[in-house]
Each structure stands twice: as C-alpha cells, then as structure tokens.
Tab-separated table of C-alpha atoms and ligand atoms in Angstrom:
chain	number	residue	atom	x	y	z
A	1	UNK	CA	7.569	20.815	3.903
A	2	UNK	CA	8.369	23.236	0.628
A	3	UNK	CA	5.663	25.030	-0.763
A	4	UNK	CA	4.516	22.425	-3.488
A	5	UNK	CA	1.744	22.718	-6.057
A	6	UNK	CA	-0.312	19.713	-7.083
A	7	UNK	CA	-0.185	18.519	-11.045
A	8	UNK	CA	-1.496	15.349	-12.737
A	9	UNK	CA	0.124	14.107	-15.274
A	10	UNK	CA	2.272	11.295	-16.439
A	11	UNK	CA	5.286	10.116	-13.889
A	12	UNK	CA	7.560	7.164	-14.611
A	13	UNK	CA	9.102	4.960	-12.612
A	14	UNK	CA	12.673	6.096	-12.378
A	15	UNK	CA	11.122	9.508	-11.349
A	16	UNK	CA	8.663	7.742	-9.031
A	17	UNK	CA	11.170	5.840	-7.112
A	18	UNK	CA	13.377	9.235	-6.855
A	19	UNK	CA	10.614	10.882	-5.256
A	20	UNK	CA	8.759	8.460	-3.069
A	21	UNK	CA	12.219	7.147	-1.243
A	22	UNK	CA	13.051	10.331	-0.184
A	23	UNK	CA	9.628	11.478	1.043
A	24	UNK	CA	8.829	8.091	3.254
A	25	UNK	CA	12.539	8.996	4.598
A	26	UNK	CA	11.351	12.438	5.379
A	27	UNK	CA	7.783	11.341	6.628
A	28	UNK	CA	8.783	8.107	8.491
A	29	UNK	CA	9.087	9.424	12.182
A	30	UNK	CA	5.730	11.877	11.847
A	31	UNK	CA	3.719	8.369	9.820
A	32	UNK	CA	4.857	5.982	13.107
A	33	UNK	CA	4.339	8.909	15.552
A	34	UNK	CA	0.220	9.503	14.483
A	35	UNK	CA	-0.483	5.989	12.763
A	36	UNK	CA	2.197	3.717	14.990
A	37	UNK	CA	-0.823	2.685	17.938
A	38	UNK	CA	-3.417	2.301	15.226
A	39	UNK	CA	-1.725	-0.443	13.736
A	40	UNK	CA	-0.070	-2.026	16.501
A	41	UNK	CA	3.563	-3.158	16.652
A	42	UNK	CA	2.665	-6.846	15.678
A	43	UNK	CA	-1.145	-6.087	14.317
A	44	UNK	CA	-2.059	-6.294	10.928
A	45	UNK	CA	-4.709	-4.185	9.714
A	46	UNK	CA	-5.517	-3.621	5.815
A	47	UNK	CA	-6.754	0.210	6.222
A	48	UNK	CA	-8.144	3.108	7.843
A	49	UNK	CA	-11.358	1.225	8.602
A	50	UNK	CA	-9.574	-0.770	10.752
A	51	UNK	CA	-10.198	-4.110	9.182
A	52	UNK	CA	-7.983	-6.585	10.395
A	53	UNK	CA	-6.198	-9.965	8.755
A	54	UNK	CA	-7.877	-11.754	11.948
A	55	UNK	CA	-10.875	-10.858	10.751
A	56	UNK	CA	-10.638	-10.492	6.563
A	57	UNK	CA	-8.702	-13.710	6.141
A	58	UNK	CA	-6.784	-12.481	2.890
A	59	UNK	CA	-4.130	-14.654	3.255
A	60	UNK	CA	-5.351	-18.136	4.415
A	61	UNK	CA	-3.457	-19.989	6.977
A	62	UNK	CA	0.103	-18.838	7.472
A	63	UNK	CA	1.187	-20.876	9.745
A	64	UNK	CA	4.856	-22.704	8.591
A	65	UNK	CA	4.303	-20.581	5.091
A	66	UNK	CA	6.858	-17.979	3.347
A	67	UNK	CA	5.593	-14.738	3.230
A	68	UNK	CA	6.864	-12.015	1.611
A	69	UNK	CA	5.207	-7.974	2.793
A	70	UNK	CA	5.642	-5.598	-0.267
A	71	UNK	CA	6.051	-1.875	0.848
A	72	UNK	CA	6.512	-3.906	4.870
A	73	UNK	CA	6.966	0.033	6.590
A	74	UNK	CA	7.874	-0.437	9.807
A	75	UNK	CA	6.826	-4.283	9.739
A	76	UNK	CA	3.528	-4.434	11.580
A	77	UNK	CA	2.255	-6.590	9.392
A	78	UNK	CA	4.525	-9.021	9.102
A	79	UNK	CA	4.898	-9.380	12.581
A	80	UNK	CA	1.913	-10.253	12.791
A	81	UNK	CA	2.584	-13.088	10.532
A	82	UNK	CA	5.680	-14.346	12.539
A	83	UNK	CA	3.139	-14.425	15.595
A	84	UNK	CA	0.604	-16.991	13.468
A	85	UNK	CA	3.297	-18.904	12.879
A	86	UNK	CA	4.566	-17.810	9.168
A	87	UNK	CA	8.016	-16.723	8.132
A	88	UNK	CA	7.517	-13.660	7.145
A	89	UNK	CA	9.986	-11.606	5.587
A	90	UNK	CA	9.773	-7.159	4.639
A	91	UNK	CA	10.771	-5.213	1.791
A	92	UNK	CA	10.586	-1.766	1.573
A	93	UNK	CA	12.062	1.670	-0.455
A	94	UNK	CA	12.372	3.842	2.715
A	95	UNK	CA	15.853	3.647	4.774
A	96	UNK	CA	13.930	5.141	7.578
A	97	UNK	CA	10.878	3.521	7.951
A	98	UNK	CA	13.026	-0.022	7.992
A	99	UNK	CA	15.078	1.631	10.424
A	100	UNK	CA	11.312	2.228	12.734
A	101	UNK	CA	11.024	-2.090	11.660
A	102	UNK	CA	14.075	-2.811	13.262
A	103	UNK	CA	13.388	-0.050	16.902
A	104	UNK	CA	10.319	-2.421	16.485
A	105	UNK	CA	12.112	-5.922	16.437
A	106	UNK	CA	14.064	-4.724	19.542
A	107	UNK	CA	11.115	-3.318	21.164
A	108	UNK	CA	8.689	-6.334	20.510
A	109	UNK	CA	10.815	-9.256	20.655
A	110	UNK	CA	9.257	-10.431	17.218
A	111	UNK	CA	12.059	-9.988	14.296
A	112	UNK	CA	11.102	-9.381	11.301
A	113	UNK	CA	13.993	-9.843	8.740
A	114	UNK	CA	14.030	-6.581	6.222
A	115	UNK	CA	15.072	-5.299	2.625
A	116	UNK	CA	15.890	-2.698	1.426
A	117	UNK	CA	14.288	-2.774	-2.835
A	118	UNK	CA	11.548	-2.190	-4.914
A	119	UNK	CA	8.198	-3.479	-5.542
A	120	UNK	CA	9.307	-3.513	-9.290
A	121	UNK	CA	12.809	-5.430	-8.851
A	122	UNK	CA	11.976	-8.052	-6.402
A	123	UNK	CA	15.323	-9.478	-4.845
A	124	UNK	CA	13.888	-12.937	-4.277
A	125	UNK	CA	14.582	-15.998	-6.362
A	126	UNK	CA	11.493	-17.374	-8.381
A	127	UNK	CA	9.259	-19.590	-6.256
A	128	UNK	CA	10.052	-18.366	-3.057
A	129	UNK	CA	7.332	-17.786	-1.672
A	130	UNK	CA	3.545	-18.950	-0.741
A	131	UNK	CA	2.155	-15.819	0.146
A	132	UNK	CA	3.051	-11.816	-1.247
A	133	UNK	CA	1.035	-9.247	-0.001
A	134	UNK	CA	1.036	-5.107	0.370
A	135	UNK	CA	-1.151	-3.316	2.839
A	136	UNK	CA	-1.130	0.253	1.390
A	137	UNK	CA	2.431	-0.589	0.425
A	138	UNK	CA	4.022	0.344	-2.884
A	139	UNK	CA	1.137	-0.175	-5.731
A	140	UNK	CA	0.358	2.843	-5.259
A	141	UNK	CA	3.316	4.234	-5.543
A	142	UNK	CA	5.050	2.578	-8.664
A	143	UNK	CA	4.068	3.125	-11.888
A	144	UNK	CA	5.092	0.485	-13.955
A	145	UNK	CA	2.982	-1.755	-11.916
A	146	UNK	CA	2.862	-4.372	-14.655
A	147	UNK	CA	6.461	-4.817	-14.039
A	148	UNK	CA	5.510	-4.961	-9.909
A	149	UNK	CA	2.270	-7.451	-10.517
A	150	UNK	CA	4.929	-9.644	-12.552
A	151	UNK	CA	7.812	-10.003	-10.536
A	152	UNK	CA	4.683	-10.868	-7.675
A	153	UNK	CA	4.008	-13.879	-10.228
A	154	UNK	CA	7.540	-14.779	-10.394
A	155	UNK	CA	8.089	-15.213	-6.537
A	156	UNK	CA	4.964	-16.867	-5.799
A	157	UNK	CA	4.780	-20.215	-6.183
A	158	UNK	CA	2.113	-21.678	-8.218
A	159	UNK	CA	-1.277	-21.499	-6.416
A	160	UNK	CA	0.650	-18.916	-4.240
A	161	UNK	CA	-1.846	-16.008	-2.833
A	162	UNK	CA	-1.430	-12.786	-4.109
A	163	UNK	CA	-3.353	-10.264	-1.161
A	164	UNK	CA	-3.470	-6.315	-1.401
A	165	UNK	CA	-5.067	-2.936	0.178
A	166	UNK	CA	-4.761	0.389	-1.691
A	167	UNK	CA	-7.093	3.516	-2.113
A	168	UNK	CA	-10.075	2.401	-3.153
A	169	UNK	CA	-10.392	3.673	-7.190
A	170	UNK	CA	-13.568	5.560	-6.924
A	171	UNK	CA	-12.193	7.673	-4.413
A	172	UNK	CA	-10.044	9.042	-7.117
A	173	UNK	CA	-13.046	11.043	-8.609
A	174	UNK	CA	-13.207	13.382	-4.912
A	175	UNK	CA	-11.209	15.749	-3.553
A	176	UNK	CA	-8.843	13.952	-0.631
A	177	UNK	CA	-10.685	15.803	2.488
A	178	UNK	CA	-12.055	13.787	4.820
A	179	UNK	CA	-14.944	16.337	5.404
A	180	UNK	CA	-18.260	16.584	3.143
A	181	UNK	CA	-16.194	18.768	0.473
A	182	UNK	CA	-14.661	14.723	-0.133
A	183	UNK	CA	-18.066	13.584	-0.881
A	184	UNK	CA	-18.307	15.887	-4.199
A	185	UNK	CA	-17.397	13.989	-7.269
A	186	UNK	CA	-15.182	16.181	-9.135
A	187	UNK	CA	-12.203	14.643	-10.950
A	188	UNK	CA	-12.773	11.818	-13.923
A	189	UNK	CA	-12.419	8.007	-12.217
A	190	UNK	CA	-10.448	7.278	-15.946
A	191	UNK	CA	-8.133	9.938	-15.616
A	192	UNK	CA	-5.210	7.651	-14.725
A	193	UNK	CA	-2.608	10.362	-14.516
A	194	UNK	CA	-0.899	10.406	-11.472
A	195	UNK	CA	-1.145	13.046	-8.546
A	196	UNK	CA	1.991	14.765	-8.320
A	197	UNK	CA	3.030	16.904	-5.814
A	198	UNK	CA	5.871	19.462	-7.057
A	199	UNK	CA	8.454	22.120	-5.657
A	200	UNK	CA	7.865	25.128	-5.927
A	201	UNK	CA	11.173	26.202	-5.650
A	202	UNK	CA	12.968	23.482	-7.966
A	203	UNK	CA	10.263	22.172	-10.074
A	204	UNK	CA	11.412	18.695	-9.117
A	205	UNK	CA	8.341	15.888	-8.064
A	206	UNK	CA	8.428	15.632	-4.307
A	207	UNK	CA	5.587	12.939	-3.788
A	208	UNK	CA	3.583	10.507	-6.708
A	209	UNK	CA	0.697	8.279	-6.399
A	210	UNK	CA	-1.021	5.940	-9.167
A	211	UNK	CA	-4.140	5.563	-10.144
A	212	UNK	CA	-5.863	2.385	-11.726
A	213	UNK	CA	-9.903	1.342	-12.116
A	214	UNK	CA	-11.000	-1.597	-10.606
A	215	UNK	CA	-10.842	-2.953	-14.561
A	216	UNK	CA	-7.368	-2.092	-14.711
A	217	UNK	CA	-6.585	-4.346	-11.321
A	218	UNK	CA	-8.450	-7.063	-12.903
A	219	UNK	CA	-6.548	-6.877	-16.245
A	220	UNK	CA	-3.620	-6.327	-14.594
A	221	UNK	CA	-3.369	-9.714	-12.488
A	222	UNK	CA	-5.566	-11.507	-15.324
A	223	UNK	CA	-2.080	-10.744	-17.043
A	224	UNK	CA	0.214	-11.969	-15.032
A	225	UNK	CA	-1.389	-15.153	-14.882
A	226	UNK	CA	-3.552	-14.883	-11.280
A	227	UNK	CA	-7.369	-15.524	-10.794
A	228	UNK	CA	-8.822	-12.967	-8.839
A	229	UNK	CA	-10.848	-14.324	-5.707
A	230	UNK	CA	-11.986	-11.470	-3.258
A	231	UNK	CA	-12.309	-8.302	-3.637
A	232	UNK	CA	-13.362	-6.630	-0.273
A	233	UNK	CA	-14.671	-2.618	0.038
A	234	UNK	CA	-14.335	-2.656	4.033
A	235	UNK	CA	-17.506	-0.766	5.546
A	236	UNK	CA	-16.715	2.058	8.225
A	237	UNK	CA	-17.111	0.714	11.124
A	238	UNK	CA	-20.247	2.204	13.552
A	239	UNK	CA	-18.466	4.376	16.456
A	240	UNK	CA	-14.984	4.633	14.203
A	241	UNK	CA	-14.659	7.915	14.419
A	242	UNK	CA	-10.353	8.401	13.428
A	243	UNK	CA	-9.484	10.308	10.115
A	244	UNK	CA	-6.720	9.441	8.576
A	245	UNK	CA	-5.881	11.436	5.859
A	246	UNK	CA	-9.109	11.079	3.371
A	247	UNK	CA	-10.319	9.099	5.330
A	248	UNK	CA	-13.093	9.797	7.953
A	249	UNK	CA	-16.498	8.594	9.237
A	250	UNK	CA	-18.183	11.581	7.174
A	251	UNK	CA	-16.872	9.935	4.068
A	252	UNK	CA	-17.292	6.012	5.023
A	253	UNK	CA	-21.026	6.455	5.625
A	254	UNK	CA	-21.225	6.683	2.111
A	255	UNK	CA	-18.194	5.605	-0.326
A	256	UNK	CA	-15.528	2.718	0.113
A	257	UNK	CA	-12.071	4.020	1.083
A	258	UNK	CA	-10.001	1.320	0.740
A	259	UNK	CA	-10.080	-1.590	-2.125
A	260	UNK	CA	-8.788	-5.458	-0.467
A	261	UNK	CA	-7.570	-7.973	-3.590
A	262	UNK	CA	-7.232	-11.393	-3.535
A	263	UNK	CA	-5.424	-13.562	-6.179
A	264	UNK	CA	-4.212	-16.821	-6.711
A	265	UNK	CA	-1.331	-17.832	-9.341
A	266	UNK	CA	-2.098	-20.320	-11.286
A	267	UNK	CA	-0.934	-23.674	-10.544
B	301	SAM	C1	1.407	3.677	3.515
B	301	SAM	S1	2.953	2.870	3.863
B	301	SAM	C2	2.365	1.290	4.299
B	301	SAM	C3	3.347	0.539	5.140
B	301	SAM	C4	2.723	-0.478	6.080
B	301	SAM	N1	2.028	-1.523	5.373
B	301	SAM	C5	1.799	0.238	7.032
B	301	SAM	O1	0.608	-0.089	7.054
B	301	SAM	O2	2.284	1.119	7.745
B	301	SAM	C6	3.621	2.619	2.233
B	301	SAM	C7	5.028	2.029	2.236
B	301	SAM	O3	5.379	1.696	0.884
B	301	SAM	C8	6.765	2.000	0.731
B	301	SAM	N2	7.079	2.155	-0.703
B	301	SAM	C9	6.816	3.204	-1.511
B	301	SAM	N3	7.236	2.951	-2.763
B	301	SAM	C10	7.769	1.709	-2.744
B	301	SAM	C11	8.362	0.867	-3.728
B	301	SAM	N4	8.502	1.284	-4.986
B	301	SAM	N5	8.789	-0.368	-3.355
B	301	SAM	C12	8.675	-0.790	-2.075
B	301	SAM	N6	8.127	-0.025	-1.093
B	301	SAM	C13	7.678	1.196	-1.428
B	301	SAM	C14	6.973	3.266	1.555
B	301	SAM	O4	8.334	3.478	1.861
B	301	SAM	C15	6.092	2.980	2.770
B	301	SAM	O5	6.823	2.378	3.812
C-alpha cells in the first residue's frame, strides 16, 4: 500500500465510489485469504462477534422469498440464503471480490447469481424483492446514503424487510485499535465527516468510510418510509478471542462493535 495519511472531512459520492471500487479490487484476495473461513463459503454471519442469521433471525423466513444482498462480497451470505431455501441474488462495486463469489459458486455447488452496481443505483425494478439486506456491505461506504436507503424502499415490496450490520456508531468516538488504546474516547460521536485515507504521493482519496449516529439511522429509514423493528448490539462472545481489525475481545468486554437494523416498509 502507498504511504497514505488519514483526514476527515467531507467526501461525496462520485469520489466515494472512485475510491472504494478500486481498493476492494486491490484488497479482495488478502479480505478472503484472513476473513474467507470465518465466514464460511455458504455461512452468514452479521460481524466480527460472530453472530450468525441462524441465530439473530434478521430476516424472517426465507424460504421461497427474493432476496436481494447489498455490498454481497464474495456471496457468503447469500448462499446461505439459497441453502434456506430463498432466491437470493448479490450486488456488489468490486470486480474482484465478485470474481472470489463466482471461485465460490464453482467451489460450493451453491450459485449465487451476481451484479456488478451500486448501493445508490439499484439495477432492480421496483417491487422486486421481499427481503434487502447488507452485512458490513456498502452503507458504510456511500455517502449519499439517503439516495441508498431509498432505492432499498423502492425494491422492497411493501412490508418487505429491510436488515443491516455496520460499525457500530459509538465506536466512531475511539481510535480503530483493537487493543486498550481503542477503549479511549477521543474523537466527537457527531463529527459525521468521513475517514479518509489519502496518497501521499497524489493527494487523491484511496479509501472512505461514513459515519452516522444511531439518530441519523433512525431518521434516515423513518424517511424512506420503514418502521424500525430491531436493533441488535451483538455481545462478544466468552472464549472469542479473533481480532478483526477494531475489533477484539479487549474492546467487546466493554463497547458494542457492530450495530444490527431491522426495518419493515410500510405496507
Ligand atoms: C466488508 S465487505 C462485506 C462483504 C460481505 N458481506 C462479507 O461479509 O464479506 C464490504 C463490501 O461492500 C462493497 N461495496 C463498497 N462500496 C459499495 C457500493 N457503493 N455499492 C455496493 N457495494 C459496495 C465492497 O466491494 C465489499 O465487497
């Protein structure tokens, strides 16, 4: 990687997109190398803490629905889906990491059909689907996510479940280290500007995530005409000792890592 420095401040979309595509391209093979066993070529977990769809129940029943995985990766999730019995179907940014979806269809058996878009221009027809849902895919990386949680709305259909994972927004006041240097508050939980990573060498934004409150999230689907119905901060599981990134059992003893939403659209 290029020496970067770390900014915050404002990123839009166009610039997002430029930047995340690119860097999920570059970090594909080294994500499914360290993360690939974790989440299991047909498992579906919602985080670092390991909590599973078998056990959360986001989504309801699948079985004979349409389901639609925002920011699908390599298509773990989904696949999971296809084995409960729902037709579940991936779109992602990153050329690569659909390409590790497909080594996985071949590998598995379990084919999960893949799209190449963005969270914010859906390529679906309104009403398509039953069931939309992102697990640490996209929302985090988009920033008109108005624009994202709407075109959600438009290819649900009504009563459809709406079902997401991202960072957890209090962990946005701590440094990211999973040690106890994470467990300092140091950053304001309403700064929304984003964390940028930047080139040293060009000055152009290499990597961008978002930042929202929980009030924002609520707003945000309030908005786009859902009713919010869980909201699950998984605990850290006794014995779960894997760090992932920020995440680690020093930090999980004491602050959520990882933020579950559930939403229905209004019927
Ligand atoms: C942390 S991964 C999660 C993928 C998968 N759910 C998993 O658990 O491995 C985030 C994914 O979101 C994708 N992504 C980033 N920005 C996106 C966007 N604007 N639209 C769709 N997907 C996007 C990335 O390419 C990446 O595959």
């Amino acid at each position: 990687m290029p020496p970067v420095h770390v900014e915050r401040r404002p990123v839009d979309e166009r610039e997002s997109r430029l930047a995340n595509g690119p860097d999920w391209d570059r970090y594909a093979d080294e994500y499914q190398h360290t993360h690939g066993a974790f989440l299991g070529d047909a498992g579906f977990v919602w985080g670092p803490e390991g909590l599973t769809e078998a056990e959360a129940g986001m989504l309801g029943d699948v079985a004979d629905r349409d389901v639609l995985e925002v920011g699908s990766g390599a298509g773990q999730c989904s696949r999971w889906v296809r084995t409960q019995g729902g037709r579940a179907v991936g779109l992602d940014l990153s050329h690569r990491q659909l390409q590790h979806s497909r080594r996985i269809d071949e590998e598995s058996g379990v084919v999960v059909p893949s799209v190449r878009g963005t969270a914010t221009a859906l390529p679906f027809g309104d009403a398509s689907f039953d069931a939309v849902f992102c697990s640490f895919g996209a929302l985090q990386f988009v920033s008109e996510i108005d624009v994202a949680v709407a075109e959600t709305a438009r290819v649900l259909r009504p009563g459809g479940r709406y079902a997401f994972s991202i960072t957890h927004p209090t962990r946005w006041m701590f440094p990211d280290d999973p040690g106890e240097a994470g467990l300092v508050a140091s950053q304001s939980y309403w700064d929304r500007r984003p964390y940028v990573e930047v080139d040293d060498a060009t000055g152009e934004v290499g990597y961008v995530e978002h930042h929202r409150t929980l009030g924002d999230w609520v707003g945000l689907l309030s908005d786009a005409g859902f009713v919010l119905t869980r909201l699950v901060e998984p605990e850290w599981p006794a014995g779960h000792d894997r760090v992932w990134g920020g995440w680690s059992a020093v930090r999980g003893r004491f602050t959520p890592g990882t933020a579950i939403f559930a939403a229905d659209l209004r019927a």
